[in-house]
XYZ file of C-alpha atoms in Angstrom:
249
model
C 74.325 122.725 40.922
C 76.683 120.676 42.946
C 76.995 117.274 42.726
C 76.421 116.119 46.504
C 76.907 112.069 46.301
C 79.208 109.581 44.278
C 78.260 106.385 44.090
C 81.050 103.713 44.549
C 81.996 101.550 41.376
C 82.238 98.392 43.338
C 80.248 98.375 46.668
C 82.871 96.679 48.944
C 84.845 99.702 48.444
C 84.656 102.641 49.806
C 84.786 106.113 47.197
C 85.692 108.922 49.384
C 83.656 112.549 48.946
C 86.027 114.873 47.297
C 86.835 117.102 49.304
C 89.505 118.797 51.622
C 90.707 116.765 54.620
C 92.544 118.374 57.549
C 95.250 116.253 59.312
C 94.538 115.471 63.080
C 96.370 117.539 65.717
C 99.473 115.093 67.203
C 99.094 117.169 70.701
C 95.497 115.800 71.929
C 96.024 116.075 75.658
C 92.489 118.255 75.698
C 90.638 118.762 79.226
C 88.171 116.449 78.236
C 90.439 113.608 77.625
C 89.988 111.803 80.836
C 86.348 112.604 81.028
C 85.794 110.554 78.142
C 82.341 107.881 78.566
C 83.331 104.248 78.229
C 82.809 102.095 74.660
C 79.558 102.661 72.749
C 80.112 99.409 71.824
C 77.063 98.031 74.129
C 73.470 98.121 73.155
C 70.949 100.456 72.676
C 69.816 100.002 76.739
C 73.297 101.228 77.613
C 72.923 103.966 74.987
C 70.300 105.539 77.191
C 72.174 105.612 80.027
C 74.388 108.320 79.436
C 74.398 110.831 76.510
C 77.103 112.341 74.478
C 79.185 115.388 74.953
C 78.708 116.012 78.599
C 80.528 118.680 80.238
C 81.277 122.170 78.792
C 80.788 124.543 81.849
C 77.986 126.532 83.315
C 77.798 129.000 80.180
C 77.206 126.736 77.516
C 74.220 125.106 80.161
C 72.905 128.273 80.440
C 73.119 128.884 76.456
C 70.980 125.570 76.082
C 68.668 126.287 78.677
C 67.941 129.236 76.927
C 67.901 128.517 73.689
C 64.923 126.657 71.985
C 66.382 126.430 68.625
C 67.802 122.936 66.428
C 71.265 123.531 67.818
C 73.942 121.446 66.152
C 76.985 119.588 67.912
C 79.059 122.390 68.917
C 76.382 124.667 69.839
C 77.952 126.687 66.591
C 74.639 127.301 65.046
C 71.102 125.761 64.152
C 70.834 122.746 61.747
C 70.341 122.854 58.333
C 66.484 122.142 58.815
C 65.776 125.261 60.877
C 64.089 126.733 57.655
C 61.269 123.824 57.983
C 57.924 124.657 59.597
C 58.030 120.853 61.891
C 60.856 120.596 64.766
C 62.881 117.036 63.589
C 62.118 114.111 66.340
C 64.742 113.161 68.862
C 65.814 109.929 69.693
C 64.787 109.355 73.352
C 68.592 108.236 74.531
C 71.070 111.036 72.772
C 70.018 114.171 70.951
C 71.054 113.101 67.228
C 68.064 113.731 65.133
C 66.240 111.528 62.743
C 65.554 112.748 59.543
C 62.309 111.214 57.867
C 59.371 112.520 59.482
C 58.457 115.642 57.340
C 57.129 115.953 53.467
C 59.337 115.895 51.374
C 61.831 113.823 53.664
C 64.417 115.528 54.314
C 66.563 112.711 52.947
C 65.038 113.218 49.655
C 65.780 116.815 49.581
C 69.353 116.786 50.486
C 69.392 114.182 47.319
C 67.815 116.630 45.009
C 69.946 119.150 46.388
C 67.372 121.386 47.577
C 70.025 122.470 50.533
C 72.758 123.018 48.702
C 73.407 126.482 49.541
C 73.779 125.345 52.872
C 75.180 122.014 52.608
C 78.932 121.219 50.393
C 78.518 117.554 50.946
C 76.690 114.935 52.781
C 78.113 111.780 53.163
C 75.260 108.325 53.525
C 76.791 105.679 56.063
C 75.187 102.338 55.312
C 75.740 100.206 58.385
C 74.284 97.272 57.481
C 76.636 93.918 56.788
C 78.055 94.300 52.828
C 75.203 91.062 51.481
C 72.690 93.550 52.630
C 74.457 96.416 50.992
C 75.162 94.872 47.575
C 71.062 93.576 47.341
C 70.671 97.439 47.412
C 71.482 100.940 48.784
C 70.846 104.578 48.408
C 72.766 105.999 45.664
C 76.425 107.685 47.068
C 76.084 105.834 50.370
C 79.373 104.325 51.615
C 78.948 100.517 53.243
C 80.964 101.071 56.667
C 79.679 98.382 59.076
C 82.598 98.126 61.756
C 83.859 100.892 63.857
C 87.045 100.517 62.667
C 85.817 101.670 59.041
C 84.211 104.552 59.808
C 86.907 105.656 62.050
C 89.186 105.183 59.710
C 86.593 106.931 56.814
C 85.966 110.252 59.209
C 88.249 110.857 61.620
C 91.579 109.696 60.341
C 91.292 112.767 58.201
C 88.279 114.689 58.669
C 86.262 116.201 55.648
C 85.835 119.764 55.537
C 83.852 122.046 53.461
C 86.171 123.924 50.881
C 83.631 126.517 51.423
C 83.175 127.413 54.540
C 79.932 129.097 54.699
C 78.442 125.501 53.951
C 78.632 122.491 56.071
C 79.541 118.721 55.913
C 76.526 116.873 57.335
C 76.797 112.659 57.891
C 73.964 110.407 57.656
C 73.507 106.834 59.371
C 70.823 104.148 59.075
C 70.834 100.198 58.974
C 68.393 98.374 57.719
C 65.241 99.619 60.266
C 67.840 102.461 61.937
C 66.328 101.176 65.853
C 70.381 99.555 66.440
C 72.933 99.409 64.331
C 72.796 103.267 62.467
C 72.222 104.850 65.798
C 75.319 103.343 67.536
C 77.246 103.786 64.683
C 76.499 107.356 64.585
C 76.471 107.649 68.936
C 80.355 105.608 68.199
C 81.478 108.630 65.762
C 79.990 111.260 68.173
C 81.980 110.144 70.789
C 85.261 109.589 69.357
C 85.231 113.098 67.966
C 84.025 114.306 70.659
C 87.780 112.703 72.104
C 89.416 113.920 69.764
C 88.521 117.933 69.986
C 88.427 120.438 73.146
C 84.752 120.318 74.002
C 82.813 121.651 72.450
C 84.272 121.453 69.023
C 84.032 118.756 66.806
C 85.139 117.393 63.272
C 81.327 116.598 62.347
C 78.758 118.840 64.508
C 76.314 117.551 62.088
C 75.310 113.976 62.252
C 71.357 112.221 61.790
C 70.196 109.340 61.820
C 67.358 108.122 58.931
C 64.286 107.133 60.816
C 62.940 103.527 59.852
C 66.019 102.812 58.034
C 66.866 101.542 54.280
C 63.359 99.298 55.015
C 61.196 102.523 55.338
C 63.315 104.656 52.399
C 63.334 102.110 49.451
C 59.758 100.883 49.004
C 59.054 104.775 48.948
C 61.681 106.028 46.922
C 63.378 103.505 44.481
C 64.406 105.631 42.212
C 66.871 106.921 44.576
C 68.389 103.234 45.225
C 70.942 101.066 43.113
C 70.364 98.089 42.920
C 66.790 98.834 42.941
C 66.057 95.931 45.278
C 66.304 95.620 48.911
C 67.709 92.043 50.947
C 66.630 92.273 54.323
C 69.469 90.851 57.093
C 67.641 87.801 57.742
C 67.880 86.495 54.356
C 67.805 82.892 53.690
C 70.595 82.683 51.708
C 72.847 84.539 53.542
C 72.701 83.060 57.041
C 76.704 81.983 56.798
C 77.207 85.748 55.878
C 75.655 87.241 58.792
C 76.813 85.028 61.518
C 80.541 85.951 60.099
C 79.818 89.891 60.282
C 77.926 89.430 63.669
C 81.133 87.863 64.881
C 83.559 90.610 63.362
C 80.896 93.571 64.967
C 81.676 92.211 68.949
């Protein structure tokens, strides 16, 4: 079977998936470029104001409108969960999905690899500030808590599947996944969505883990290294998270 995560050696750095990158195009004067929505940088109340990827022409409206389906980013196909009985939840301001809500989680089964004849690689973003990450984290799961990290993990040069029958799929979540994950994820959505004639994108796949590393670990520790979990408002790390708080405006 194929190995889907690595786990990083020292958790303030970050162990890349191996796997082939393709170099960003130097022309990207698309004709979405100067329909682009402002910063994602705001918080979840602005999130709900407007939602991702708007635009794309009457046909692709129509497509939609017509088709009830799990469709992925670029309309390209359904997403890998389409075989599963339950629809996945949506969040109520942009229509990434949150993975958590069926039995087995879905999280657990891309761990097992129980989708990996349809999935090369996933790749866990842990949001949350490194103090959090180093009192514990899923196993593989790269700590990328600023934009500028995981814009500079995904989209300086974007993974790709060496196979390309299977798919590259991204996963977010902070510590309870209500702020931090989602905005994270809503922030790579929309820069790739910059970067790429609509409706194509680098990462058509991207979720969200409902209820966050708080929800996952007490369930599934096994899956976790360190097996211990330090929640953001920790005692000893007030210093810490007034720093990162800082660094995150």
């Amino acid at each position: 079977c194929r190995q889907l995560f690595r786990s990083p050696s020292m958790p303030s750095s970050v162990i890349r998936p191996i796997l082939k990158r393709i170099d960003r195009p130097h022309d990207r004067d698309t004709p979405v470029k100067n329909k682009r929505r402002k910063s994602v940088a705001g918080t979840l109340g602005e999130e709900a104001a407007a939602e991702p990827g708007s635009g794309g022409g009457e046909e692709i409206e129509n497509l939609l409108a017509n088709d009830h389906r799990e469709l992925i980013g670029d309309f390209s196909k359904a997403g890998p969960w389409e075989c599963c009985v339950l629809p996945l939840p949506k969040s109520s301001s942009f229509s990434i999905p949150f993975l958590g809500d069926k039995l087995p989680p879905q999280m657990v089964a891309v761990l097992t690899g129980q989708f990996s004849s349809l999935i090369e690689s996933c790749v866990i973003v842990d949001c949350r500030y490194p103090y959090e990450y180093e009192g514990g984290h899923i196993k593989g799961a790269v700590n990328l808590p600023l934009e500028r990290d995981v814009e500079e993990f995904l989209l300086k040069k974007p993974i790709v599947p060496f196979d390309a029958s299977k798919r590259v799929i991204v996963i977010f979540h902070c510590e309870f996944s209500s702020e931090r994950g989602p905005r994270m994820c809503r922030f790579v959505r929309e820069k790739d969505r910059a970067c790429n004639e609509y409706p194509n994108l680098h990462y058509p796949e991207l979720y969200v883990l409902k209820g966050g590393y708080r929800e996952f670990f007490p369930q599934y520790q096994s899956h976790c290294e360190p097996q211990d979990y330090r929640p953001m408002h920790h005692e000893d790390f007030k210093e810490d998270l007034r720093k990162f708080r800082l660094k995150s405006r």
